[in-house]
């Protein structure tokens, strides 16, 4: 049995993106790694900087923000979606908007989650952030 432990996304500005995700999801910084050398099988290598974020008190389900400082990379967020389950989707959507993100769809009922809410937004690099509020138990 496998479970997803980490999700990594490329971002153009580590500090700005870290602040954004910490503010909207109440995540904390778990670690910062600068100039990490990655050796490839063909004897080439590259360097990467990372900030690891996660839920306070937990080392599971971490979000890794990645930046390649020595390379010209396109951080356009195409083909990326990060899904977060939250207690209050409407408040989270307001936090996204108030911290510089873009809201594409407010947190509204959705046919895929009866009794829940789904919202769509984007971060500074156009990565899609899906916010899910599961139905409240009675």
PDB file of N, CA, C and O in Angstrom, residues 1-2 14-15 21 37 57-58 78 115 130:
ATOM      1  N   UNK A   1       0.844  -1.185   0.000  1.00  0.00           N
ATOM      2  CA  UNK A   1       0.000   0.000   0.000  1.00  0.00           C
ATOM      3  C   UNK A   1       0.884   1.240   0.000  1.00  0.00           C
ATOM      4  O   UNK A   1       1.866   1.313   0.714  1.00  0.00           O
ATOM      5  N   UNK A   2       0.550   2.192  -0.820  1.00  0.00           N
ATOM      6  CA  UNK A   2       1.325   3.430  -0.895  1.00  0.00           C
ATOM      7  C   UNK A   2       0.419   4.606  -0.569  1.00  0.00           C
ATOM      8  O   UNK A   2      -0.794   4.555  -0.762  1.00  0.00           O
ATOM      9  N   UNK A  14      10.605  31.715  -3.996  1.00  0.00           N
ATOM     10  CA  UNK A  14      10.386  30.844  -2.844  1.00  0.00           C
ATOM     11  C   UNK A  14       9.788  31.581  -1.648  1.00  0.00           C
ATOM     12  O   UNK A  14       8.833  31.114  -1.036  1.00  0.00           O
ATOM     13  N   UNK A  15      10.335  32.716  -1.304  1.00  0.00           N
ATOM     14  CA  UNK A  15       9.865  33.463  -0.124  1.00  0.00           C
ATOM     15  C   UNK A  15       8.410  33.899  -0.287  1.00  0.00           C
ATOM     16  O   UNK A  15       7.582  33.706   0.608  1.00  0.00           O
ATOM     17  N   UNK A  21       1.409  30.412   0.996  1.00  0.00           N
ATOM     18  CA  UNK A  21       0.846  29.145   1.455  1.00  0.00           C
ATOM     19  C   UNK A  21       0.754  29.078   2.983  1.00  0.00           C
ATOM     20  O   UNK A  21      -0.170  28.479   3.527  1.00  0.00           O
ATOM     21  N   UNK A  37      22.710  20.057  -4.665  1.00  0.00           N
ATOM     22  CA  UNK A  37      23.182  19.521  -5.933  1.00  0.00           C
ATOM     23  C   UNK A  37      22.503  18.187  -6.215  1.00  0.00           C
ATOM     24  O   UNK A  37      22.490  17.284  -5.379  1.00  0.00           O
ATOM     25  N   UNK A  57       2.656  20.412  13.672  1.00  0.00           N
ATOM     26  CA  UNK A  57       2.595  19.188  14.462  1.00  0.00           C
ATOM     27  C   UNK A  57       2.586  17.899  13.652  1.00  0.00           C
ATOM     28  O   UNK A  57       2.393  16.826  14.200  1.00  0.00           O
ATOM     29  N   UNK A  58       2.793  17.983  12.337  1.00  0.00           N
ATOM     30  CA  UNK A  58       2.759  16.790  11.495  1.00  0.00           C
ATOM     31  C   UNK A  58       3.902  16.830  10.482  1.00  0.00           C
ATOM     32  O   UNK A  58       4.281  17.891  10.014  1.00  0.00           O
ATOM     33  N   UNK A  78       1.064  25.361 -15.629  1.00  0.00           N
ATOM     34  CA  UNK A  78       0.235  24.550 -16.497  1.00  0.00           C
ATOM     35  C   UNK A  78       0.333  23.084 -16.088  1.00  0.00           C
ATOM     36  O   UNK A  78       1.396  22.587 -15.751  1.00  0.00           O
ATOM     37  N   UNK A 115     -23.019  17.859  -0.375  1.00  0.00           N
ATOM     38  CA  UNK A 115     -22.970  18.503   0.930  1.00  0.00           C
ATOM     39  C   UNK A 115     -21.669  19.226   1.219  1.00  0.00           C
ATOM     40  O   UNK A 115     -21.509  19.829   2.274  1.00  0.00           O
ATOM     41  N   UNK A 130      -7.024  23.766  -5.604  1.00  0.00           N
ATOM     42  CA  UNK A 130      -8.417  23.369  -5.391  1.00  0.00           C
ATOM     43  C   UNK A 130      -8.649  23.251  -3.887  1.00  0.00           C
ATOM     44  O   UNK A 130      -7.893  22.570  -3.190  1.00  0.00           O
TER      45      UNK A 130
END
